[in-house]
XYZ file of C-alpha atoms in Angstrom:
419
model
C 114.921 69.101 81.994
C 114.434 72.859 82.199
C 113.005 74.533 85.266
C 111.358 77.882 85.898
C 111.606 79.364 89.374
C 109.208 82.173 90.239
C 109.095 84.321 93.373
C 105.507 84.290 94.621
C 103.842 87.744 94.709
C 107.379 89.104 94.659
C 106.939 92.807 95.442
C 104.437 92.077 98.206
C 106.662 89.296 99.581
C 109.654 91.677 99.730
C 107.624 94.112 101.825
C 106.431 91.326 104.104
C 109.982 90.065 104.818
C 110.633 93.018 107.121
C 107.039 93.365 108.292
C 105.969 90.001 109.762
C 102.929 91.770 111.209
C 101.548 91.828 107.654
C 101.196 88.030 107.472
C 97.707 87.218 106.240
C 96.860 90.838 105.379
C 96.248 91.976 101.780
C 99.132 93.993 100.308
C 99.247 96.111 97.160
C 102.213 97.896 95.583
C 101.722 101.017 93.484
C 103.367 102.238 90.294
C 105.466 105.376 89.840
C 103.773 108.403 91.390
C 101.458 106.034 93.283
C 99.180 105.932 90.255
C 98.092 102.339 89.697
C 98.249 98.983 91.447
C 101.090 96.977 89.904
C 101.428 94.080 92.346
C 99.207 92.295 94.846
C 99.630 89.664 97.517
C 97.627 86.441 97.236
C 95.126 87.814 99.763
C 94.557 90.934 97.646
C 94.103 88.854 94.483
C 91.441 86.730 96.178
C 89.552 89.925 97.022
C 89.363 90.798 93.334
C 91.794 93.712 93.443
C 92.939 94.017 89.843
C 96.430 94.716 88.630
C 96.573 98.009 86.739
C 93.570 99.463 88.557
C 93.914 103.179 89.473
C 94.696 103.568 93.147
C 92.385 106.525 93.719
C 89.424 104.431 92.543
C 90.246 101.647 95.007
C 91.474 103.639 98.001
C 88.262 103.368 100.023
C 87.898 99.633 99.386
C 91.525 98.988 100.356
C 91.015 100.896 103.602
C 87.822 98.948 104.333
C 89.623 95.580 104.091
C 92.641 96.801 106.101
C 95.017 96.405 103.154
C 98.584 97.678 103.419
C 99.643 99.977 100.576
C 103.249 100.519 99.451
C 104.952 102.727 96.897
C 107.341 100.834 94.611
C 110.666 100.321 96.393
C 112.806 99.237 93.447
C 116.089 99.367 95.360
C 114.749 96.822 97.853
C 113.184 94.567 95.218
C 116.297 94.444 93.031
C 118.600 93.713 95.955
C 116.437 90.851 97.225
C 116.159 89.524 93.664
C 119.965 89.478 93.419
C 120.152 87.497 96.665
C 117.583 84.968 95.438
C 119.398 84.480 92.126
C 122.766 84.069 93.890
C 121.335 81.213 95.964
C 119.727 79.532 92.947
C 122.951 79.848 90.948
C 124.783 77.677 93.500
C 122.372 74.777 92.963
C 122.219 74.428 89.179
C 124.735 74.032 86.340
C 123.315 77.006 84.450
C 120.952 79.865 85.249
C 119.237 82.255 82.824
C 117.564 85.212 84.541
C 114.308 86.059 82.771
C 112.978 88.906 84.928
C 113.365 90.397 88.395
C 111.410 87.487 89.910
C 111.871 84.631 87.417
C 114.736 82.528 86.090
C 115.184 79.432 83.958
C 117.250 76.599 85.422
C 119.065 74.022 83.317
C 119.681 70.559 84.765
C 121.855 67.665 83.642
C 120.110 65.553 81.002
C 120.675 62.269 82.854
C 119.392 63.536 86.213
C 116.748 61.212 87.681
C 113.303 62.304 88.799
C 114.033 61.565 92.466
C 117.178 63.660 92.335
C 115.314 66.554 90.725
C 112.612 66.429 93.395
C 115.175 66.477 96.220
C 117.066 69.331 94.579
C 113.859 71.327 94.090
C 112.826 70.863 97.719
C 116.290 71.873 98.943
C 116.403 74.906 96.647
C 112.966 76.206 97.626
C 113.724 75.694 101.311
C 117.076 77.497 101.187
C 115.717 80.483 99.242
C 112.897 81.010 101.739
C 115.156 80.425 104.758
C 117.856 82.846 103.576
C 115.705 85.578 102.011
C 112.175 85.087 103.340
C 110.823 84.880 99.773
C 108.542 81.913 98.921
C 109.155 80.471 95.455
C 107.462 78.052 93.083
C 109.300 75.743 90.710
C 108.094 73.969 87.587
C 110.068 71.535 85.422
C 109.436 70.517 81.820
C 111.167 69.446 78.631
C 111.278 73.015 77.267
C 111.003 76.576 78.537
C 107.347 76.823 77.526
C 106.505 73.540 79.262
C 108.457 74.721 82.332
C 106.244 77.850 82.323
C 103.141 75.637 82.193
C 104.539 73.464 85.004
C 105.320 76.477 87.192
C 101.785 77.774 86.746
C 100.446 74.361 87.779
C 102.849 74.190 90.736
C 100.818 76.894 92.500
C 98.152 74.210 93.027
C 100.640 71.496 93.954
C 102.344 73.070 96.959
C 104.970 74.997 95.020
C 106.596 72.275 92.897
C 105.509 70.344 89.825
C 107.459 68.163 87.418
C 105.658 67.969 84.074
C 106.673 64.564 82.743
C 105.907 63.561 79.121
C 103.196 61.225 80.413
C 101.326 64.122 82.070
C 101.719 66.708 79.311
C 98.477 65.904 77.488
C 96.403 66.007 80.677
C 97.885 69.300 81.896
C 97.781 70.997 78.482
C 94.115 70.035 78.125
C 93.269 72.132 81.204
C 95.623 75.017 80.352
C 93.918 77.958 78.598
C 95.670 78.970 75.394
C 95.755 82.627 76.478
C 97.964 81.714 79.458
C 100.742 80.289 77.271
C 104.070 82.073 77.116
C 104.182 84.011 73.843
C 100.414 83.952 73.231
C 99.053 87.424 73.846
C 95.439 88.560 73.907
C 95.190 89.224 70.159
C 96.586 85.808 69.257
C 94.360 84.140 71.851
C 91.298 85.933 70.423
C 92.269 84.856 66.904
C 92.707 81.231 67.994
C 89.507 81.321 70.049
C 87.513 82.507 67.041
C 88.603 79.271 65.361
C 87.648 77.077 68.293
C 91.156 76.714 69.740
C 90.905 77.492 73.462
C 93.305 75.087 75.192
C 97.045 74.545 75.005
C 96.456 70.958 73.857
C 94.302 72.083 70.925
C 97.007 74.568 69.987
C 99.731 71.931 70.235
C 97.832 69.693 67.795
C 97.746 72.309 65.027
C 99.716 71.819 61.823
C 103.008 73.705 61.567
C 102.148 75.253 58.203
C 98.850 76.651 59.537
C 100.520 78.374 62.499
C 103.260 79.821 60.312
C 100.721 81.067 57.756
C 98.207 82.650 60.150
C 100.432 83.699 63.057
C 104.216 84.183 63.355
C 107.427 82.189 63.373
C 107.835 82.903 67.087
C 104.377 81.397 67.689
C 105.550 78.353 65.761
C 108.443 78.069 68.207
C 105.897 78.019 71.047
C 104.093 75.170 69.267
C 107.324 73.185 68.961
C 108.145 73.812 72.609
C 104.772 72.395 73.669
C 105.811 69.207 71.863
C 108.953 69.015 73.983
C 111.371 70.508 71.473
C 113.506 73.176 73.184
C 114.030 75.946 70.624
C 113.568 79.224 72.544
C 117.005 80.307 73.699
C 118.598 83.467 75.004
C 119.569 84.246 71.403
C 115.892 84.828 70.656
C 115.791 87.713 73.105
C 114.640 91.118 71.777
C 117.159 92.859 69.477
C 119.287 95.731 70.774
C 117.400 98.931 71.504
C 116.976 101.574 68.856
C 116.419 104.297 71.432
C 116.539 104.886 75.185
C 114.013 107.065 76.995
C 114.270 108.272 80.563
C 111.500 110.457 81.930
C 109.112 111.023 84.779
C 105.981 112.858 85.866
C 106.983 115.070 88.783
C 104.896 115.285 91.954
C 105.234 119.101 91.983
C 105.581 121.350 88.916
C 109.037 122.467 87.793
C 108.960 126.193 87.053
C 112.546 127.458 87.259
C 115.555 126.902 85.033
C 117.543 125.543 87.977
C 114.904 122.889 88.691
C 114.737 121.930 85.040
C 118.520 121.639 84.725
C 118.593 119.196 87.619
C 115.668 117.199 86.238
C 117.255 116.890 82.792
C 120.597 115.945 84.339
C 118.904 113.109 86.264
C 117.170 111.816 83.153
C 120.356 112.068 81.075
C 122.365 110.296 83.759
C 119.830 107.464 83.905
C 119.725 107.193 80.106
C 123.542 107.169 79.935
C 123.650 104.286 82.416
C 121.245 102.299 80.226
C 123.355 103.185 77.197
C 126.432 101.777 78.959
C 124.489 98.599 79.703
C 123.812 98.237 75.978
C 127.520 98.854 75.235
C 126.386 101.464 72.730
C 126.794 105.109 71.761
C 124.159 107.620 70.660
C 124.164 110.152 67.841
C 120.819 111.843 68.620
C 119.541 113.499 71.797
C 116.112 115.013 72.325
C 114.358 116.504 75.337
C 110.654 117.079 75.999
C 108.731 119.027 78.644
C 104.968 119.060 79.168
C 102.593 120.849 81.483
C 99.499 119.066 82.826
C 97.439 118.021 79.809
C 94.270 117.891 81.921
C 94.464 121.604 82.713
C 93.972 124.727 80.656
C 96.804 126.257 78.632
C 98.493 122.918 78.062
C 102.006 123.445 76.704
C 104.577 121.091 75.241
C 108.210 121.862 74.381
C 110.588 119.667 72.372
C 114.136 119.994 71.095
C 116.220 117.456 69.198
C 119.951 117.574 68.499
C 121.984 115.701 65.894
C 125.377 115.224 67.510
C 128.549 115.989 65.614
C 129.999 112.743 66.949
C 128.499 109.772 68.818
C 128.507 110.067 72.623
C 128.673 107.601 75.489
C 130.430 109.612 78.222
C 127.751 110.553 80.819
C 128.903 114.180 81.441
C 128.825 114.850 77.669
C 125.292 113.429 77.418
C 124.142 115.461 80.428
C 125.577 118.676 78.957
C 123.932 118.051 75.574
C 120.547 117.408 77.212
C 120.754 120.580 79.309
C 121.831 122.640 76.296
C 118.854 121.340 74.309
C 116.447 122.052 77.168
C 117.653 125.642 77.604
C 116.797 126.430 73.967
C 113.065 125.736 74.492
C 112.511 126.262 78.225
C 109.851 128.859 79.079
C 110.210 130.270 82.635
C 107.128 130.170 84.828
C 105.321 127.341 83.040
C 104.390 124.504 85.444
C 106.136 121.585 83.733
C 105.302 118.199 85.259
C 106.419 115.719 82.585
C 110.066 115.769 81.492
C 112.108 113.288 79.473
C 115.392 112.696 77.654
C 115.585 110.449 74.594
C 118.806 108.977 73.193
C 118.572 107.833 69.568
C 120.766 106.696 66.730
C 122.205 103.901 68.876
C 125.026 101.752 67.544
C 127.553 99.382 69.145
C 130.435 101.221 70.774
C 132.990 98.716 69.515
C 131.789 99.132 65.923
C 132.778 102.773 65.564
C 135.478 103.692 63.105
C 138.228 106.046 64.259
C 138.652 109.552 62.871
C 141.835 109.791 60.816
C 141.940 113.577 61.123
C 141.452 114.038 64.873
C 144.316 115.360 66.930
C 146.397 113.333 69.360
C 145.032 115.500 72.173
C 141.466 114.524 71.200
C 142.377 110.800 71.148
C 143.906 111.060 74.621
C 140.802 112.883 75.895
C 138.448 110.238 74.460
C 140.494 107.400 75.971
C 140.405 109.166 79.335
C 136.616 109.475 79.095
C 136.311 105.793 78.199
C 138.335 104.759 81.227
C 136.410 107.098 83.529
C 133.124 105.641 82.268
C 134.309 102.098 82.999
C 135.436 103.154 86.477
C 132.051 104.770 87.159
C 130.229 101.620 86.038
C 132.386 99.544 88.384
C 131.661 101.823 91.350
C 127.923 101.864 90.627
C 127.742 98.088 90.207
C 129.403 97.569 93.586
C 127.865 100.343 95.673
C 124.609 101.302 93.955
C 123.417 103.885 91.443
C 123.720 106.832 93.824
C 127.289 106.037 94.872
C 128.701 108.220 92.095
C 126.510 110.845 90.414
C 126.873 114.096 88.521
C 126.732 117.254 90.584
C 124.345 118.672 87.970
C 121.631 116.369 89.303
C 121.541 118.159 92.639
C 122.710 114.881 94.203
C 119.217 113.455 93.885
C 117.743 110.583 91.897
C 114.744 110.543 89.559
C 112.731 108.912 92.324
C 113.011 112.091 94.399
C 110.716 113.804 91.885
C 107.930 111.223 92.256
C 105.010 110.846 94.611
C 106.011 108.005 96.929
C 103.821 108.577 99.945
C 103.838 104.923 100.992
C 107.515 104.111 100.492
C 109.009 101.530 102.826
C 112.622 101.779 104.066
C 115.481 100.515 101.881
C 116.241 97.838 104.448
C 119.136 96.200 102.592
C 120.765 99.025 100.628
C 120.807 102.087 102.907
C 122.703 102.330 106.200
C 120.107 104.641 107.719
C 117.304 102.156 106.954
C 118.899 98.983 108.299
C 116.467 97.455 110.844
C 117.596 97.526 114.450
C 116.638 95.144 117.244
C 116.341 96.615 120.724
């Protein structure tokens, strides 16, 4: 059996953990720069508040229903997610994290139904007791069936075991567009041919699905029949590029401001590059003024590097150098970004036979410094060790976050106190 555990209304639940006064009140969480609604509590969903809706168009309605509004507090959400996953990991033989609020659980093949039900009840209880986050759990013979079971568990008190005997009944009432791996275009295509339920999709011939859709969709079909074929190896391929950018809350008009902004983007992109265990051979920067105002201006500069880079200070310097070639003082830039391209595995690089011994020693020193920085950041957070070129600020400091809650679990100054 494979399980899928999902944190219910995760962002809203994280905010509610430290604000018990919000119990029963609708909660919405906004995107970067407080632009759109990206998460809602169950109460907000029942009121018809749509995900992706612009905040400014819904502000008056949210005020009229006494909804609580929050800016995205990613530091809080990621830390609570880590705590949830640590608890889950202690209960199962194997855990595969799928997203910040979801994970697949793998159980022993010979585990009995009664044992699975007891384990699920214990797991859900411990997660909520230790973190305050309510979770739902669905079990099925494959990942796709576990997804279907988890969706159904919302109506069954938070747990549902989809046994082979119940699969036909549950799939008959499951819309095909809600299946994992079936997007809107595929659902529209299937619907135009009279296929609207998961059961009707499951009963299609393999050759027809492969001919009219994709091989990955065929895997979904097999999974609905109880054949587990979607594994971690089918995850998206390594990135071809890394982009780090932001729309600033106030325009950047001076070279000093722009240097700091580009350093922050480059530092963030370099961290992602390290996570991919890759190097880059291309760096580009872009800067835009407000495209909804007169005299819109856009600046771009790309660099082909003489050698692949992975060391964060080198990437930051290259990004700043590129920016300075096209920066125009006085323009009110609000959108800035750094793009790293030409990615390739770091361990696949061939050495240079003609480089000096001094250069080899320098590169080895940079490699070791990068590993040390990654270790510090993984233990103490992204802002524990940063480049001075950033102005000692993060990208988030450039954004509109008027409704940001405290970082209750990751910042000493924000730790709640009881008096």
